[in-house]
XYZ file of C-alpha atoms in Angstrom:
450
model
C 21.117 -30.397 27.221
C 24.686 -30.674 28.776
C 24.739 -29.361 32.400
C 27.560 -27.472 33.589
C 30.498 -29.003 35.768
C 32.719 -27.235 38.237
C 36.089 -26.007 37.082
C 38.305 -27.907 39.578
C 37.925 -31.325 41.119
C 39.903 -33.536 43.625
C 39.867 -36.991 44.889
C 37.522 -37.443 47.780
C 39.573 -40.125 49.175
C 36.667 -42.343 48.971
C 36.452 -44.968 46.059
C 32.685 -45.315 46.070
C 32.397 -41.413 45.835
C 35.408 -40.601 43.433
C 36.232 -36.950 42.566
C 34.478 -33.919 44.335
C 34.673 -30.265 43.518
C 37.977 -28.945 44.727
C 36.061 -26.740 47.711
C 33.919 -29.522 48.957
C 34.614 -31.449 52.031
C 33.963 -35.058 53.231
C 32.370 -35.213 56.685
C 30.908 -37.774 58.707
C 27.132 -37.209 59.290
C 27.570 -36.827 63.121
C 29.712 -33.677 62.376
C 26.943 -32.022 60.335
C 23.781 -33.530 62.285
C 22.551 -34.921 65.238
C 21.153 -38.433 64.686
C 18.807 -39.980 67.219
C 16.442 -42.937 66.802
C 12.978 -42.949 68.204
C 11.797 -45.161 70.916
C 8.196 -44.161 70.687
C 5.747 -47.104 69.955
C 2.195 -47.199 68.925
C 0.748 -48.131 72.458
C -1.162 -45.609 74.467
C -0.538 -45.239 78.264
C -2.763 -43.538 80.733
C 0.115 -41.671 82.483
C 1.266 -40.104 79.323
C 0.302 -37.091 77.236
C -1.550 -37.706 73.832
C 0.419 -37.016 70.738
C -0.047 -37.818 66.943
C 2.636 -40.166 65.653
C 4.719 -40.137 62.466
C 5.002 -43.595 61.686
C 7.037 -45.820 59.335
C 4.470 -45.735 56.458
C 4.181 -41.956 56.754
C 7.905 -41.691 55.953
C 8.113 -44.390 53.249
C 5.091 -42.974 51.097
C 5.877 -39.231 51.512
C 8.794 -36.955 50.301
C 7.586 -34.449 52.941
C 6.193 -34.861 56.230
C 3.366 -32.176 56.746
C 0.381 -31.524 58.809
C -1.788 -32.773 55.854
C -0.865 -36.358 56.726
C -3.310 -38.238 58.944
C -1.218 -39.262 61.737
C -2.311 -41.757 64.341
C -2.932 -41.022 68.000
C -0.745 -42.525 70.732
C 1.064 -41.296 73.819
C 4.628 -40.315 74.612
C 6.555 -39.145 77.775
C 7.486 -35.726 78.302
C 11.097 -36.586 77.665
C 10.179 -38.193 74.433
C 8.142 -35.338 73.241
C 10.658 -32.785 73.884
C 13.388 -34.639 72.008
C 11.332 -36.220 69.201
C 8.830 -33.614 67.979
C 9.423 -32.935 64.411
C 10.947 -29.664 63.723
C 11.739 -27.518 60.697
C 14.637 -29.014 58.655
C 14.433 -32.548 59.996
C 14.775 -35.488 57.897
C 13.108 -38.670 59.016
C 14.524 -41.975 57.700
C 13.582 -45.501 58.197
C 16.010 -46.984 60.423
C 15.314 -50.781 59.733
C 13.018 -53.068 57.631
C 12.607 -56.520 56.186
C 14.883 -55.911 53.392
C 17.961 -53.549 52.681
C 16.070 -51.470 50.049
C 13.704 -50.058 52.534
C 16.153 -48.768 55.001
C 17.214 -45.066 55.050
C 14.251 -43.947 52.806
C 13.915 -40.370 53.725
C 11.216 -37.680 54.233
C 11.722 -34.052 54.825
C 10.150 -31.841 57.654
C 9.771 -28.256 55.821
C 7.845 -26.758 58.993
C 7.714 -27.408 62.612
C 4.886 -29.779 63.660
C 4.162 -29.369 67.258
C 2.504 -32.356 68.668
C 3.679 -34.719 66.181
C 6.274 -37.051 67.435
C 8.545 -39.304 65.417
C 7.615 -42.983 65.888
C 9.424 -46.439 66.456
C 11.628 -47.687 63.588
C 12.556 -44.304 62.518
C 15.515 -42.073 63.253
C 15.780 -38.164 63.044
C 18.441 -36.619 61.207
C 18.651 -32.898 62.752
C 21.031 -30.544 60.976
C 23.330 -28.368 63.088
C 24.010 -24.752 62.148
C 25.636 -24.574 58.777
C 24.046 -27.495 57.456
C 20.803 -27.413 55.152
C 18.195 -30.028 56.391
C 16.724 -30.083 52.704
C 20.271 -30.918 51.382
C 20.499 -33.734 53.889
C 17.360 -35.282 52.504
C 18.566 -35.256 48.996
C 21.842 -36.854 50.283
C 19.811 -39.812 51.566
C 18.028 -39.985 48.261
C 21.244 -40.521 46.498
C 22.541 -43.829 45.019
C 25.711 -43.302 46.593
C 24.194 -42.948 50.267
C 21.721 -45.858 49.439
C 24.792 -48.182 48.358
C 26.612 -47.346 51.609
C 23.647 -48.046 53.880
C 22.672 -51.285 52.108
C 26.278 -52.455 53.048
C 26.171 -51.010 56.372
C 22.687 -52.853 57.226
C 22.936 -55.874 59.347
C 20.544 -58.587 60.569
C 18.770 -61.784 59.407
C 14.964 -61.514 59.582
C 15.026 -57.817 59.729
C 17.907 -55.390 58.721
C 18.723 -52.216 60.257
C 21.159 -49.516 60.629
C 23.348 -49.010 63.845
C 23.652 -45.786 65.569
C 27.387 -46.141 64.509
C 26.632 -46.620 60.815
C 24.541 -43.573 60.725
C 26.736 -41.517 62.778
C 29.860 -42.415 60.652
C 28.744 -42.413 56.922
C 31.112 -40.273 55.025
C 29.186 -37.519 53.028
C 30.172 -34.792 50.522
C 29.264 -31.358 51.798
C 29.451 -27.928 49.709
C 29.121 -24.516 51.429
C 25.768 -23.739 53.204
C 24.847 -21.349 50.198
C 25.550 -24.310 47.767
C 23.591 -26.904 49.880
C 20.501 -24.506 49.704
C 20.778 -23.991 45.940
C 21.162 -27.741 45.429
C 18.046 -28.478 47.315
C 16.215 -25.819 45.505
C 17.321 -27.095 42.088
C 16.441 -30.637 42.900
C 13.057 -29.806 44.283
C 12.211 -28.001 41.130
C 13.731 -30.547 38.608
C 12.377 -33.710 40.544
C 8.874 -32.041 40.707
C 8.971 -31.815 36.795
C 9.849 -35.717 36.701
C 7.107 -36.684 39.361
C 4.488 -34.944 36.956
C 5.507 -37.240 34.123
C 5.710 -40.050 36.481
C 2.206 -39.412 37.685
C 1.012 -39.047 34.007
C 2.254 -42.657 33.410
C 0.514 -44.028 36.751
C -2.704 -42.281 35.589
C -2.368 -43.925 32.191
C -1.893 -47.275 33.981
C -4.920 -46.785 36.160
C -7.088 -45.911 32.963
C -5.683 -49.018 31.184
C -6.793 -51.134 34.188
C -10.358 -49.452 33.978
C -10.296 -50.233 30.045
C -9.383 -53.997 30.943
C -12.091 -54.263 33.405
C -14.520 -52.707 31.119
C -13.646 -54.806 28.218
C -13.943 -57.877 29.824
C -17.207 -56.879 31.836
C -18.961 -55.867 28.699
C -18.034 -58.980 26.702
C -19.281 -61.489 29.262
C -22.664 -59.522 29.956
C -23.500 -58.097 26.765
C -21.867 -60.177 24.099
C -19.739 -58.945 21.069
C -22.871 -58.365 18.731
C -24.126 -54.833 19.585
C -27.568 -55.699 17.425
C -28.274 -58.813 19.333
C -31.842 -58.810 20.916
C -31.583 -58.412 24.689
C -33.757 -59.596 27.641
C -34.366 -58.906 31.244
C -31.945 -61.195 33.171
C -34.234 -61.126 36.076
C -31.331 -59.990 38.308
C -31.429 -56.424 39.291
C -27.745 -55.494 39.468
C -27.113 -57.209 36.286
C -29.695 -55.723 33.879
C -30.440 -56.903 30.298
C -28.547 -59.734 28.585
C -28.584 -61.193 25.245
C -31.812 -62.918 24.763
C -30.477 -66.418 23.884
C -28.238 -66.527 27.051
C -28.956 -68.397 30.154
C -28.391 -66.935 33.524
C -27.808 -69.610 36.069
C -25.935 -70.482 39.263
C -22.100 -70.434 39.026
C -21.944 -74.362 39.877
C -24.719 -75.644 37.429
C -22.202 -76.427 34.777
C -19.217 -77.185 36.986
C -18.451 -80.763 37.199
C -15.664 -80.310 40.039
C -15.494 -78.026 43.054
C -12.535 -78.512 45.172
C -12.149 -76.152 48.436
C -8.612 -76.666 49.764
C -9.627 -75.748 53.477
C -7.760 -77.750 56.157
C -4.378 -77.507 58.082
C -1.542 -75.526 56.741
C 1.325 -77.853 55.896
C 4.728 -77.221 56.926
C 6.778 -74.959 54.828
C 10.263 -76.189 53.634
C 13.095 -74.228 51.506
C 12.550 -76.468 48.460
C 9.840 -78.870 47.333
C 6.682 -78.639 45.500
C 5.421 -74.969 44.982
C 2.751 -73.876 47.048
C 0.279 -71.732 45.358
C -1.406 -69.370 47.948
C -4.102 -66.715 47.614
C -1.256 -64.198 47.121
C 0.034 -65.785 43.878
C -3.478 -65.635 42.105
C -3.862 -62.124 40.347
C -5.208 -60.601 37.419
C -6.081 -63.597 35.662
C -2.865 -65.729 36.213
C -0.478 -67.388 38.647
C 2.109 -65.011 39.616
C 4.981 -67.093 40.838
C 6.975 -64.170 41.918
C 4.487 -62.674 44.343
C 4.937 -65.186 47.037
C 7.288 -68.172 47.037
C 6.471 -70.949 49.253
C 7.094 -74.639 49.127
C 6.023 -77.881 50.776
C 7.703 -81.216 51.221
C 6.907 -83.938 48.596
C 5.905 -86.450 51.000
C 3.161 -84.064 52.196
C 1.760 -83.603 48.734
C -0.749 -86.315 48.627
C -2.122 -85.459 51.819
C -2.492 -81.641 50.985
C -3.998 -82.506 47.809
C -6.100 -85.431 48.760
C -9.443 -83.647 47.751
C -8.302 -83.064 44.119
C -5.052 -82.815 42.259
C -4.582 -79.849 39.938
C -4.886 -80.207 35.940
C -4.085 -77.920 33.222
C -6.633 -75.448 32.520
C -8.455 -75.731 35.803
C -9.782 -72.452 37.273
C -8.595 -71.282 40.733
C -10.474 -68.748 42.720
C -9.586 -67.021 45.874
C -12.269 -66.976 48.826
C -10.440 -64.396 50.985
C -7.275 -62.237 51.304
C -8.135 -61.102 48.270
C -11.476 -62.234 47.321
C -12.421 -63.107 43.736
C -9.085 -62.997 42.167
C -9.013 -65.943 39.503
C -6.401 -67.903 37.248
C -6.022 -70.848 35.040
C -3.530 -73.770 36.312
C -0.570 -73.652 33.861
C 1.398 -76.373 35.473
C 0.566 -79.462 37.543
C 3.386 -79.673 39.705
C 1.851 -77.426 42.354
C 0.247 -77.664 45.565
C -2.709 -75.272 46.655
C -3.453 -73.429 49.742
C -6.340 -72.767 52.014
C -8.500 -69.790 50.789
C -8.419 -71.291 47.285
C -11.234 -73.223 45.404
C -10.548 -75.122 42.006
C -13.253 -75.318 39.562
C -13.332 -77.597 36.500
C -16.078 -76.746 34.027
C -18.186 -79.229 32.189
C -16.974 -78.853 28.842
C -20.183 -79.598 27.124
C -21.499 -76.201 28.318
C -19.067 -74.052 29.935
C -15.432 -73.305 29.021
C -12.899 -72.824 31.893
C -11.455 -69.752 30.180
C -14.888 -68.226 29.872
C -15.609 -68.929 33.552
C -12.241 -67.119 34.561
C -13.171 -64.228 32.295
C -16.843 -64.276 33.973
C -15.357 -64.060 37.623
C -12.973 -61.263 36.508
C -15.875 -59.140 35.155
C -17.613 -56.304 37.321
C -20.845 -58.070 37.401
C -19.411 -61.287 39.216
C -17.193 -59.089 41.403
C -20.203 -57.056 42.756
C -22.265 -60.410 43.209
C -19.342 -61.656 45.229
C -19.332 -58.694 47.347
C -23.006 -59.021 47.980
C -22.416 -62.405 49.372
C -19.229 -61.768 51.244
C -18.970 -61.639 54.983
C -16.225 -60.023 57.068
C -15.273 -56.696 58.599
C -11.390 -56.368 57.955
C -11.305 -58.611 54.942
C -14.245 -59.805 52.973
C -14.648 -63.508 52.289
C -17.016 -65.893 50.948
C -17.879 -69.378 52.185
C -17.780 -72.246 49.913
C -21.334 -73.036 50.698
C -22.289 -69.772 48.938
C -20.461 -70.235 45.848
C -23.744 -71.713 44.147
C -25.468 -68.477 44.741
C -23.153 -66.542 42.467
C -24.861 -66.002 39.187
C -23.264 -66.430 35.742
C -24.465 -65.079 32.076
C -23.832 -68.107 29.855
C -23.915 -67.688 26.195
C -23.746 -70.809 23.719
C -20.571 -72.873 23.805
C -19.402 -71.293 20.420
C -20.070 -67.923 21.391
C -17.971 -68.205 24.605
C -14.959 -69.469 22.277
C -15.658 -66.021 20.520
C -15.798 -64.134 23.330
C -12.615 -65.669 25.165
C -10.575 -65.093 21.863
C -11.995 -61.378 21.865
C -10.953 -60.648 25.389
C -7.450 -62.436 25.209
C -6.798 -60.121 21.976
C -7.926 -57.101 23.658
C -6.251 -57.732 27.120
C -3.133 -58.371 25.233
C -3.196 -55.084 23.606
C -3.939 -53.288 26.811
C -1.066 -55.263 28.432
C 1.504 -54.146 25.900
C 0.598 -50.686 26.750
C 0.879 -51.063 30.241
C 4.467 -52.480 29.798
C 5.441 -49.531 27.907
C 4.031 -47.367 30.824
C 5.856 -49.294 33.402
C 9.094 -48.821 31.251
C 8.549 -45.161 31.187
C 7.936 -44.908 34.868
C 11.294 -47.044 35.688
C 13.089 -44.884 33.159
C 11.960 -41.642 34.759
C 12.714 -42.971 38.327
C 16.288 -44.082 37.234
C 16.654 -40.603 35.758
C 15.486 -38.841 38.980
C 18.012 -40.892 41.244
C 20.800 -40.194 38.617
C 20.147 -36.570 38.621
C 20.031 -36.291 42.548
C 23.058 -38.398 43.025
C 24.911 -36.318 40.172
C 24.125 -33.163 41.947
C 24.815 -33.940 45.563
C 27.994 -35.496 44.789
C 29.272 -32.327 42.704
C 29.200 -33.655 39.282
C 26.852 -30.847 38.102
C 27.169 -27.169 39.306
C 23.685 -25.969 39.692
C 24.631 -22.449 41.094
C 23.835 -20.847 37.720
C 20.685 -22.786 37.053
C 18.429 -21.311 39.925
C 17.014 -17.926 40.416
C 18.837 -15.844 42.951
C 17.141 -15.982 46.427
C 16.258 -12.678 47.889
C 18.183 -11.392 50.934
């Protein structure tokens, strides 16, 4: 479907913006809105009133800021409360972050929120009379604004937007009626896209459940639905094939190496340092965290045992119970990582990896784990973890089956991820086209009652 354009356009005078409808104006943000940063931190003080605080993550993860969000409690001065309490029409943005991609993320306040105050690392964009706050929110969502803010951001370890950069960004403004029409249209159309995105996200969640169930069933029940079963003797495990063993995890492991010890000095380039962050979903993710140690420290760091292809890596904490096979030997291993090497006469490394990924082993790990904020397991308790062990030939069959099924599920997930990315691109492109006047939406919405 082709969308209508305005009849006449003019040069906006801004190369990044291009042409605009002839009756639109370019204005600096400070002439349409008041922009002010928050200085309210998360600390509570005895001499200040209690408030609820709208924090960075509340803005980052929500399109709108409403009373349904679980805001944290803090305190603020009377002046801060008067200035920074959230009001109808406000747009709250992330003022600074670790990367330029995460600055100027916007959330809209559709109704007054008495008692809820804007927190630190955020700025309020409060519209003047004649400016629609909902339109401002959509301007901040546009690719044009994001690109301008990315260039304007400054900082080294943390990037941010200065007051000057926010005040003086040049933005396109139609009439107030058109601003309202644009906001209404985009609310409707982005909601449709968001439903499609949610459906794909639900599919991904179902695929993750299917993957887990496939692995778990294969390593606890086997592949033959007609096999004779026996009581495992473990309450949380139930019945297993009658010819399988149920033993301690380390019974058939010939090498267990716990890489606890001092943290080595990190360098910009050297030997890749695999941490618990890199071990996820059965593989080493070299993009999840990129840390390096100097070559002259390698022997000391790996003195307990160097990696070999096919060895199993296991995370003891943060997160607990993630597992992967070593796929290259030019790596060093961090604390909170244990390396297993199975006795190949009885146990395949690949089967060991699959067992640990299954629900039964994950439940067993939780039973043995300790910790309040983050669950972890001590190396001394690893031997208490149970494993269902079929004969070696059957292990090979199970591993092949799991690899095939997991690959099929991974392909479906890739397609779902692609669909989500395309929908998000479409969403951003639509917002940008509408707020820069490349689409005339005035005839695409129902007239609003007077």
